[in-house]
Coordinates of C-alpha atoms and ligand atoms in Angstrom, one line a residue:
Chain A
M1 CA 29.4 16.0 41.2
S2 CA 26.5 18.4 41.6
I3 CA 24.4 19.4 38.7
P4 CA 25.4 23.1 38.4
E5 CA 29.0 22.0 38.1
K6 CA 28.1 19.7 35.3
K7 CA 26.4 22.6 33.5
L8 CA 29.5 24.8 33.9
E9 CA 31.7 22.0 32.6
G10 CA 29.4 21.7 29.6
T11 CA 29.8 25.4 28.7
R12 CA 33.6 25.2 29.2
L13 CA 33.8 22.2 27.0
F14 CA 31.8 23.8 24.2
P15 CA 34.6 26.1 22.8
L16 CA 36.9 23.1 22.6
K17 CA 34.5 21.4 20.3
Q18 CA 34.2 24.4 18.1
K19 CA 36.4 22.8 15.4
K20 CA 33.6 20.3 15.1
N21 CA 30.6 22.5 14.9
P22 CA 27.5 20.7 16.1
I23 CA 25.2 19.4 13.4
A24 CA 22.3 20.0 15.7
A25 CA 21.8 21.8 18.9
F26 CA 19.1 22.2 21.5
E27 CA 19.4 25.5 23.4
N28 CA 17.3 25.7 26.6
V29 CA 14.4 24.1 24.7
K30 CA 11.1 23.9 26.6
K31 CA 7.8 22.4 25.5
N32 CA 4.4 22.7 27.0
Y33 CA 1.2 21.0 26.1
D34 CA -1.4 23.3 27.6
D35 CA -0.4 23.7 31.2
V36 CA 1.9 20.7 31.3
Q37 CA 5.6 21.2 30.8
V38 CA 7.0 18.1 29.1
L39 CA 10.5 19.5 28.4
K40 CA 12.0 21.7 31.0
G41 CA 14.9 23.3 29.3
V42 CA 17.0 20.9 27.3
D43 CA 20.6 21.7 26.2
L44 CA 22.2 19.2 23.9
N45 CA 24.8 19.3 21.0
I46 CA 25.0 16.6 18.4
S47 CA 28.3 16.4 16.5
P48 CA 28.4 15.5 12.8
G49 CA 28.4 11.7 12.5
E50 CA 27.7 11.2 16.2
K51 CA 25.5 8.2 17.2
L52 CA 23.6 9.3 20.2
A53 CA 21.3 7.0 22.2
L54 CA 18.4 8.8 23.9
I55 CA 17.1 6.7 26.8
G56 CA 14.7 7.4 29.6
P57 CA 11.4 6.3 31.1
S58 CA 8.2 6.5 29.1
G59 CA 6.8 10.0 29.2
S60 CA 10.1 11.6 29.9
G61 CA 10.0 13.6 26.6
K62 CA 12.2 11.6 24.2
T63 CA 9.7 11.5 21.4
T64 CA 8.9 15.2 21.8
M65 CA 12.5 16.1 21.5
I66 CA 13.1 14.4 18.2
R67 CA 9.7 15.4 16.8
M68 CA 10.8 19.0 17.4
L69 CA 14.0 18.4 15.5
M70 CA 11.9 16.9 12.6
T71 CA 9.7 20.0 12.7
L72 CA 6.6 18.0 13.7
E73 CA 6.3 20.0 16.9
K74 CA 7.3 23.5 17.7
P75 CA 9.3 24.4 20.9
S76 CA 7.4 26.6 23.3
S77 CA 10.7 28.4 24.0
G78 CA 14.4 28.1 23.4
H79 CA 16.1 27.3 20.1
I80 CA 17.0 24.3 18.0
K81 CA 19.8 24.8 15.5
V82 CA 20.7 22.6 12.6
E83 CA 24.1 23.2 11.0
G84 CA 24.3 26.5 12.9
K85 CA 20.9 27.8 11.5
Y86 CA 17.8 28.3 13.6
L87 CA 15.3 25.6 12.8
W88 CA 12.2 27.4 13.7
H89 CA 13.3 31.0 12.9
K90 CA 14.8 32.8 10.0
E91 CA 17.6 35.2 10.7
V92 CA 17.0 38.6 9.2
S93 CA 18.9 41.9 9.8
G94 CA 17.6 43.0 13.1
G95 CA 16.7 39.7 14.6
L96 CA 14.7 36.5 14.2
I97 CA 11.4 36.0 12.5
P98 CA 9.2 32.8 12.6
A99 CA 10.2 30.3 9.9
N100 CA 8.1 30.1 6.9
E101 CA 7.4 26.9 5.0
K102 CA 10.3 27.5 2.6
H103 CA 12.8 27.8 5.4
L104 CA 11.4 24.7 7.1
R105 CA 11.7 22.7 3.9
E106 CA 15.3 23.8 3.5
M107 CA 16.1 22.7 7.0
R108 CA 14.3 19.4 6.7
Q109 CA 16.5 18.5 3.8
N110 CA 19.1 17.7 6.6
I111 CA 16.9 15.5 8.7
G112 CA 15.3 12.1 8.3
M113 CA 13.1 10.1 10.6
V114 CA 12.0 6.5 11.2
F115 CA 8.8 6.2 13.2
Q116 CA 7.6 3.6 15.7
H117 CA 4.7 2.7 13.5
F118 CA 6.6 2.7 10.2
N119 CA 4.1 5.1 8.4
L120 CA 4.9 3.6 5.0
F121 CA 2.7 4.9 2.2
P122 CA 0.2 2.0 1.8
H123 CA -0.9 2.9 -1.8
M124 CA 2.7 2.6 -3.2
T125 CA 4.8 -0.4 -3.8
I126 CA 7.9 -0.8 -1.7
L127 CA 10.1 0.5 -4.5
R128 CA 7.9 3.6 -5.0
N129 CA 7.9 4.3 -1.2
V130 CA 11.7 4.6 -1.6
T131 CA 11.9 6.4 -5.0
E132 CA 9.0 8.9 -4.6
A133 CA 10.8 11.5 -2.5
P134 CA 14.2 11.3 -4.3
I135 CA 12.4 11.9 -7.6
H136 CA 10.0 14.6 -6.5
V137 CA 11.8 16.3 -3.6
L138 CA 15.5 15.9 -4.5
G139 CA 14.8 16.1 -8.3
L140 CA 16.8 13.0 -9.2
S141 CA 16.1 11.3 -12.5
K142 CA 13.9 8.2 -12.4
E143 CA 16.9 6.0 -13.3
E144 CA 19.1 7.4 -10.6
A145 CA 16.4 7.3 -7.9
H146 CA 15.6 3.7 -9.0
Q147 CA 19.2 2.7 -8.7
R148 CA 19.7 4.3 -5.3
A149 CA 16.5 2.7 -4.0
V150 CA 17.3 -0.8 -5.3
D151 CA 20.8 -0.6 -3.8
M152 CA 19.4 0.6 -0.5
L153 CA 16.6 -2.0 -0.4
Q154 CA 19.1 -4.8 -1.2
K155 CA 21.2 -3.5 1.7
V156 CA 18.3 -3.9 4.1
G157 CA 17.6 -7.4 2.7
L158 CA 14.4 -6.5 0.7
G159 CA 15.7 -6.7 -2.8
D160 CA 13.1 -9.3 -3.7
K161 CA 10.1 -7.2 -2.4
L162 CA 10.3 -4.2 -4.8
D163 CA 6.8 -4.8 -6.2
A164 CA 5.1 -5.8 -3.0
Y165 CA 2.8 -3.4 -1.1
P166 CA 3.4 -2.5 2.6
A167 CA 0.4 -4.5 3.6
Q168 CA 2.1 -7.7 2.4
L169 CA 5.1 -7.3 4.6
S170 CA 5.9 -8.3 8.2
G171 CA 6.5 -5.5 10.7
G172 CA 10.2 -6.1 10.6
Q173 CA 10.2 -5.8 6.8
K174 CA 8.1 -2.7 6.9
Q175 CA 10.5 -1.0 9.3
R176 CA 13.5 -1.9 7.1
V177 CA 11.7 -0.3 4.2
A178 CA 11.1 2.8 6.3
I179 CA 14.8 2.9 7.1
A180 CA 15.7 2.6 3.5
R181 CA 13.1 5.3 2.6
A182 CA 14.7 7.7 5.0
V183 CA 18.4 6.9 4.3
V184 CA 18.0 7.2 0.5
M185 CA 17.4 10.9 1.0
Q186 CA 20.9 11.2 2.5
P187 CA 20.1 13.4 5.4
R188 CA 22.8 14.6 7.8
I189 CA 20.9 13.4 10.8
M190 CA 18.7 10.4 11.2
L191 CA 16.1 10.1 14.0
F192 CA 14.9 6.8 15.2
D193 CA 11.9 6.8 17.5
E194 CA 11.7 3.4 19.3
V195 CA 11.7 1.7 15.9
T196 CA 11.4 -1.8 17.4
S197 CA 8.7 -1.2 20.0
A198 CA 5.8 -2.0 17.7
L199 CA 7.4 -5.2 16.5
D200 CA 6.9 -8.8 17.5
P201 CA 9.9 -9.9 19.7
E202 CA 11.3 -12.3 17.0
L203 CA 11.4 -9.4 14.4
V204 CA 13.3 -7.0 16.6
D205 CA 16.8 -8.3 15.9
E206 CA 16.6 -8.0 12.1
V207 CA 15.8 -4.3 12.4
L208 CA 18.5 -3.6 15.0
Q209 CA 21.0 -5.4 12.9
V210 CA 20.2 -3.2 9.9
I211 CA 20.6 -0.1 12.0
K212 CA 23.9 -1.3 13.5
D213 CA 25.3 -2.0 10.0
L214 CA 24.1 1.4 8.8
A215 CA 25.7 3.1 11.9
K216 CA 29.0 1.5 11.1
E217 CA 29.3 2.6 7.6
T218 CA 27.6 6.0 7.5
D219 CA 28.8 9.4 8.5
M220 CA 25.3 10.6 9.2
A221 CA 24.6 11.6 12.8
M222 CA 21.9 9.5 14.4
I223 CA 19.7 10.0 17.4
L224 CA 18.3 6.7 18.6
V225 CA 15.5 6.7 21.0
T226 CA 15.4 3.2 22.3
H227 CA 14.6 0.8 25.2
E228 CA 17.1 -1.8 23.8
M229 CA 20.0 -1.2 26.2
D230 CA 22.4 -3.7 24.6
F231 CA 21.8 -2.1 21.3
A232 CA 22.4 1.3 22.7
R233 CA 25.6 0.3 24.2
D234 CA 26.7 -1.4 21.0
V235 CA 25.9 1.4 18.6
A236 CA 26.1 4.7 20.5
D237 CA 29.1 7.0 20.9
R238 CA 27.2 8.8 23.7
V239 CA 24.1 8.0 25.8
V240 CA 21.8 10.7 27.1
F241 CA 19.4 9.9 29.9
L242 CA 16.2 12.0 29.9
H243 CA 14.1 12.1 32.9
D244 CA 11.0 14.1 33.4
G245 CA 11.7 16.6 30.6
Q246 CA 15.4 17.2 31.6
I247 CA 18.7 15.7 30.7
E248 CA 19.6 13.9 33.9
E249 CA 22.9 12.4 32.9
E250 CA 25.0 11.8 29.8
G251 CA 28.2 10.1 28.9
K252 CA 29.9 7.3 27.1
P253 CA 27.9 4.1 27.0
K254 CA 30.4 2.3 29.2
D255 CA 30.1 4.9 31.9
I256 CA 26.3 5.3 31.7
F257 CA 25.6 1.6 31.9
E258 CA 28.5 0.4 34.2
N259 CA 28.9 3.4 36.4
P260 CA 25.7 5.5 36.5
K261 CA 25.9 8.5 38.8
S262 CA 22.4 9.8 39.2
P263 CA 20.1 7.8 41.5
R264 CA 17.4 8.1 38.9
L265 CA 19.5 6.6 36.2
K266 CA 20.5 3.9 38.6
S267 CA 17.0 3.0 39.4
F268 CA 15.9 3.3 35.7
L269 CA 18.6 0.9 34.7
R270 CA 17.8 -1.5 37.6
R271 CA 14.1 -1.5 36.8
F272 CA 14.9 -1.8 33.2
L273 CA 17.3 -4.7 33.3
K274 CA 15.0 -6.5 35.7
S275 CA 11.9 -6.3 33.5
Chain B
M1 CA -57.8 6.7 -20.5
S2 CA -55.8 3.6 -21.2
W3 CA -52.3 2.8 -22.2
D4 CA -51.7 3.3 -26.0
W5 CA -48.8 1.1 -27.2
N6 CA -48.7 2.7 -30.6
F7 CA -48.4 6.1 -29.2
A8 CA -45.8 5.0 -26.7
I9 CA -43.7 3.4 -29.4
E10 CA -44.1 6.5 -31.6
V11 CA -42.9 9.0 -29.0
F12 CA -40.2 6.8 -27.3
P13 CA -37.4 7.8 -29.8
E14 CA -38.2 11.5 -29.4
I15 CA -37.8 11.3 -25.6
L16 CA -34.8 9.0 -25.8
G17 CA -33.3 11.6 -28.2
A18 CA -32.5 13.7 -25.1
I19 CA -30.2 11.1 -23.7
W20 CA -27.0 12.6 -24.9
L21 CA -28.0 16.0 -23.6
V22 CA -28.9 14.5 -20.2
I23 CA -25.7 12.5 -20.0
A24 CA -23.6 15.5 -21.0
I25 CA -25.3 17.7 -18.4
T26 CA -24.9 15.0 -15.7
F27 CA -21.2 14.4 -16.3
G28 CA -20.5 18.1 -17.0
S29 CA -22.1 19.0 -13.6
F30 CA -20.4 16.2 -11.9
I31 CA -17.0 17.2 -13.1
V32 CA -17.7 20.7 -11.9
A33 CA -18.7 19.2 -8.6
L34 CA -15.6 17.0 -8.3
I35 CA -13.2 19.9 -9.0
L36 CA -15.1 22.6 -7.1
G37 CA -15.6 20.2 -4.3
L38 CA -11.9 19.7 -4.0
V39 CA -11.3 23.5 -4.0
L40 CA -13.9 23.9 -1.2
T41 CA -12.3 21.1 0.8
F42 CA -8.9 22.8 0.6
A43 CA -10.3 26.2 1.4
R44 CA -12.3 24.8 4.3
R45 CA -9.0 23.5 5.8
S46 CA -7.1 26.7 5.2
S47 CA -5.3 28.1 8.2
F48 CA -6.5 31.6 7.0
K49 CA -9.6 31.7 9.2
P50 CA -11.7 34.2 7.2
L51 CA -11.4 32.0 4.1
S52 CA -12.4 28.8 5.9
L53 CA -15.3 30.6 7.6
L54 CA -16.5 32.1 4.4
V55 CA -16.4 28.7 2.7
Y56 CA -18.2 27.1 5.6
A57 CA -21.0 29.7 5.3
F58 CA -21.1 29.2 1.5
I59 CA -21.5 25.4 1.9
E60 CA -24.2 25.7 4.5
F61 CA -26.1 28.3 2.4
V62 CA -25.9 26.2 -0.8
R63 CA -27.1 23.1 1.0
S64 CA -30.0 24.6 2.8
T65 CA -31.5 26.3 -0.3
P66 CA -33.4 24.3 -3.0
P67 CA -31.5 23.7 -6.2
L68 CA -34.4 25.0 -8.2
V69 CA -34.2 28.3 -6.5
Q70 CA -30.4 28.4 -7.1
L71 CA -31.1 27.6 -10.8
F72 CA -33.5 30.5 -11.1
F73 CA -31.0 32.7 -9.4
V74 CA -28.2 31.8 -11.8
Y75 CA -30.3 32.0 -14.9
F76 CA -32.8 34.8 -14.2
A77 CA -31.3 36.9 -11.4
L78 CA -27.6 37.0 -12.3
P79 CA -28.3 38.8 -15.7
A80 CA -29.6 41.6 -13.6
I81 CA -26.1 42.2 -12.4
G82 CA -24.6 41.8 -15.8
I83 CA -23.7 38.1 -15.8
S84 CA -25.8 36.2 -18.3
I85 CA -25.1 32.7 -19.4
N86 CA -27.0 30.2 -21.6
K87 CA -29.4 27.7 -20.1
Y88 CA -27.0 24.7 -20.5
T89 CA -24.2 26.5 -18.8
A90 CA -26.6 27.7 -16.1
G91 CA -27.8 24.2 -15.6
I92 CA -24.3 22.7 -15.4
V93 CA -23.0 25.5 -13.1
T94 CA -26.0 25.3 -10.8
L95 CA -26.0 21.5 -10.4
G96 CA -22.2 21.5 -10.2
I97 CA -22.1 24.0 -7.4
H98 CA -24.9 22.4 -5.5
Y99 CA -23.3 19.0 -5.6
S100 CA -19.8 20.3 -5.0
T101 CA -20.9 20.9 -1.4
Y102 CA -21.8 17.3 -0.9
V103 CA -18.8 16.1 -2.8
S104 CA -16.6 18.3 -0.6
E105 CA -18.1 16.5 2.5
V106 CA -17.3 13.2 0.9
Y107 CA -13.7 14.2 0.3
R108 CA -13.5 15.5 3.9
S109 CA -14.6 12.1 5.3
G110 CA -12.0 10.4 3.2
I111 CA -9.2 12.8 4.2
E112 CA -10.1 12.5 7.9
A113 CA -9.7 8.8 7.7
I114 CA -6.0 9.1 6.8
P115 CA -3.9 8.5 9.9
K116 CA -1.8 11.4 11.3
G117 CA 1.3 9.3 10.6
Q118 CA 0.9 9.7 6.9
W119 CA 1.1 13.5 7.2
E120 CA 4.1 13.2 9.4
A121 CA 5.9 10.8 7.1
A122 CA 5.2 13.1 4.2
K123 CA 6.8 16.0 6.2
A124 CA 9.7 13.9 7.2
M125 CA 10.3 13.0 3.6
N126 CA 10.2 16.7 2.9
F127 CA 7.4 16.7 0.4
S128 CA 5.9 20.1 -0.3
K129 CA 2.3 20.8 0.8
T130 CA 1.0 20.3 -2.8
Q131 CA 3.0 17.1 -3.2
T132 CA 1.7 15.8 0.1
W133 CA -1.9 16.4 -1.0
F134 CA -1.6 14.9 -4.5
R135 CA 0.9 12.2 -3.9
I136 CA 0.2 11.0 -0.4
I137 CA -3.1 12.0 1.0
L138 CA -5.6 12.2 -1.9
P139 CA -4.5 8.9 -3.5
Q140 CA -5.4 7.2 -0.2
A141 CA -8.4 9.3 0.7
I142 CA -10.3 9.1 -2.6
P143 CA -10.5 5.4 -3.6
P144 CA -12.5 4.4 -0.5
V145 CA -15.0 7.2 -1.2
I146 CA -15.5 6.5 -4.9
P147 CA -18.7 4.6 -4.2
M148 CA -20.1 7.5 -2.2
L149 CA -19.1 9.8 -5.1
G150 CA -20.9 7.4 -7.4
N151 CA -24.0 7.6 -5.4
Y152 CA -24.0 11.4 -5.7
L153 CA -23.5 11.0 -9.5
I154 CA -26.8 9.1 -9.6
V155 CA -28.6 11.5 -7.3
L156 CA -27.4 14.4 -9.5
F157 CA -28.6 12.5 -12.6
K158 CA -32.0 12.2 -11.1
E159 CA -32.0 16.0 -10.4
T160 CA -31.6 16.9 -14.1
P161 CA -35.4 17.3 -14.7
I162 CA -35.3 20.6 -12.7
L163 CA -33.5 22.1 -15.7
M164 CA -36.9 21.9 -17.5
A165 CA -37.8 25.0 -15.5
I166 CA -35.3 27.1 -17.6
G167 CA -36.2 25.3 -20.9
V168 CA -33.5 22.7 -21.2
G169 CA -34.8 20.0 -23.4
E170 CA -34.1 17.0 -21.2
F171 CA -36.4 13.9 -20.8
L172 CA -39.1 15.5 -18.8
Q173 CA -39.4 18.6 -20.9
K174 CA -39.7 16.5 -24.0
A175 CA -42.4 14.4 -22.4
Q176 CA -44.2 17.4 -21.2
L177 CA -44.2 18.9 -24.7
I178 CA -45.4 15.7 -26.3
G179 CA -48.1 15.4 -23.6
S180 CA -49.4 18.9 -24.1
T181 CA -49.5 18.5 -27.9
H182 CA -51.4 15.3 -27.9
F183 CA -53.3 15.7 -24.6
K184 CA -51.8 12.4 -23.6
Y185 CA -49.4 12.3 -20.6
L186 CA -49.5 8.8 -19.4
E187 CA -47.2 7.2 -22.0
P188 CA -44.5 10.0 -22.2
I189 CA -44.2 10.5 -18.5
T190 CA -44.1 6.7 -17.9
I191 CA -41.3 6.5 -20.4
V192 CA -39.4 9.1 -18.6
G193 CA -39.7 7.2 -15.4
L194 CA -38.6 4.0 -17.1
L195 CA -35.6 5.7 -18.6
F196 CA -34.4 7.0 -15.3
L197 CA -34.9 3.5 -13.8
L198 CA -33.0 1.8 -16.7
L199 CA -30.1 4.2 -16.4
S200 CA -29.8 4.5 -12.6
Y201 CA -30.3 0.9 -11.5
P202 CA -27.4 -0.6 -13.4
S203 CA -25.2 2.3 -12.3
A204 CA -26.2 1.6 -8.7
L205 CA -25.2 -2.0 -9.1
L206 CA -21.9 -1.1 -10.6
I207 CA -21.2 1.2 -7.7
N208 CA -22.1 -1.6 -5.3
R209 CA -19.4 -3.7 -6.9
L210 CA -16.9 -0.8 -6.7
E211 CA -17.7 -0.5 -3.0
Q212 CA -16.9 -4.2 -2.4
K213 CA -13.6 -3.8 -4.3
S214 CA -12.6 -0.6 -2.6
N215 CA -12.9 -2.3 0.7
Q216 CA -10.0 -4.5 -0.4
A217 CA -7.8 -1.6 -1.5
F218 CA -4.0 -1.6 -0.9
T219 CA -3.8 -5.3 0.1
G220 CA -1.7 -6.3 -2.9
K221 CA -2.8 -8.5 -5.7
K222 CA -6.5 -7.6 -5.5
N223 CA -5.7 -4.0 -5.5
R224 CA -3.5 -4.3 -8.5
R225 CA -6.2 -6.1 -10.4
L226 CA -8.6 -3.2 -9.6
T227 CA -6.2 -0.6 -10.8
N228 CA -5.6 -2.6 -14.0
Q229 CA -9.3 -2.5 -14.7
F230 CA -9.4 1.2 -14.2
H231 CA -6.6 1.5 -16.7
L232 CA -8.4 -0.6 -19.2
K233 CA -11.5 1.4 -18.9
S234 CA -9.8 4.7 -19.3
G235 CA -8.0 3.3 -22.3
A236 CA -4.5 3.5 -20.8
Ligands
ADP301 N1 0.2 16.0 21.6 C1 0.3 16.0 23.0 N2 -0.6 16.6 23.8 C2 -0.5 16.5 25.1 N3 0.5 15.9 25.8 C3 1.4 15.2 25.0 C4 1.4 15.2 23.6 N4 2.4 14.5 23.2 C5 3.1 14.1 24.3 N5 2.5 14.5 25.4 C6 2.9 14.3 26.8 O1 4.3 14.7 26.9 C7 5.0 13.8 27.7 C8 6.2 13.3 27.0 O2 5.8 12.5 25.9 P1 6.8 11.8 24.9 O3 7.7 12.8 24.4 O4 6.0 11.0 24.0 O5 7.7 10.9 25.9 P2 8.5 9.5 25.6 O6 8.7 9.5 24.2 O7 9.8 9.7 26.4 O8 7.7 8.4 26.1 C9 4.0 12.7 28.1 O9 3.6 12.9 29.4 C10 2.9 12.8 27.1 O10 1.7 12.4 27.7
MG302 MG1 8.1 7.9 22.8

């Protein structure tokens, strides 16, 4: 199957999916850093509740993609939509104007992110890391935020660390706190950027297990950037292979891993499974 | 002329009497410097270029002119354009503004030491700009620079004698008055020097200890002990 055909098929499929409007959509999104184009026109729809694994060689643009969805980077051209609304623009009569901070904050309410390097707030206890935003951003009462946070921390196995500071935790524990901190905000989409790559090998599984459990019980959509192929196959409804700033292939995990079509994906998987 | 103990003991209380005024002016100016310094820091980082350039120019200007000249400007020159303030306010405002430029630099160094990931996490948690500053960035940026701020407090304290030039009755002015009345300067001026030594040296030691503690910030127990001490001191 040649690439143009695939694109056509994509557009034909889109109306069928209308009953399930995408929770997030990339529309011909490009991103340049100075002269270098790191994303070369990405089209991607994420359905509500969908668990999407984003794989690809290092430098292919995976992080850039989800950072744009988190509003940490601005697309150079194209559009990103969340729940049908432009992320980086405001719709006014007569067209689009660049989004202001108020619009971005409204949009961000839908999105949560877990970072490779945790980025916990080091001056707050674990509990406060998780209650701070629910209280001051969502406006929950202290009691309610506390209850939610404790439930969530227990779920990730850290119910006994409420009063510890991040510096006292292992990498795996820190990452589990970071997951709790993001989930407690109840976003519609969660972004995970290689959340186990900064961990010692023996700590990887505890974090992957937490995400797997979460994926099973939540109706949040998730975009999981990962190099853990077994994990991706386990958890994802769909796998997207990014190569050199473009989506090279996408499909069900079974198809992607057992029957890859693009030579680049084949060689990526071969290299990957070997090393 | 030799040292006269009786005279020294006689005039000591009179000079010491200025201590509350000196302390009030020092802390008054320092509070102005801490607050204005923060305002300058924010303005300097503003994405509105004219504002950040203006503030940059202001900071450079204030730093490269002597505080004494600034003091005369505030006290003697401003009334010419209809702004007149009493000498105490003039002193506090002048020293406060002068040191705000240094304090702002200290804040800046603290803020720049915060990793980019903290700003990004704050955004991902959807904190507002103000919340990000006051809940995430400043609580991390300021504790490590408290010792540097403390040093400026001491430097500012040692600068208070310039206020004598506009007739503020601080240590040096008292000593000078006594000296000119009795034609004996050795004792009163020496006492002033001693007072500055007695007040600055222990403060410097205290700041050194703070410095050691701030190096251990956010590592758990030690940090909590430190914050408890702050709470005790502030009566909370
Ligand atoms: N802030 C930046 N400035 C310049 N180049 C960048 C920046 N961020 C990422 N890049 C470049 O963009 C490309 C894609 O990066 P990234 O999205 O991090 O890829 P991945 O996450 O797939 O490894 C890389 O070549 C990287 O060097
Ligand atoms: Mg990456």
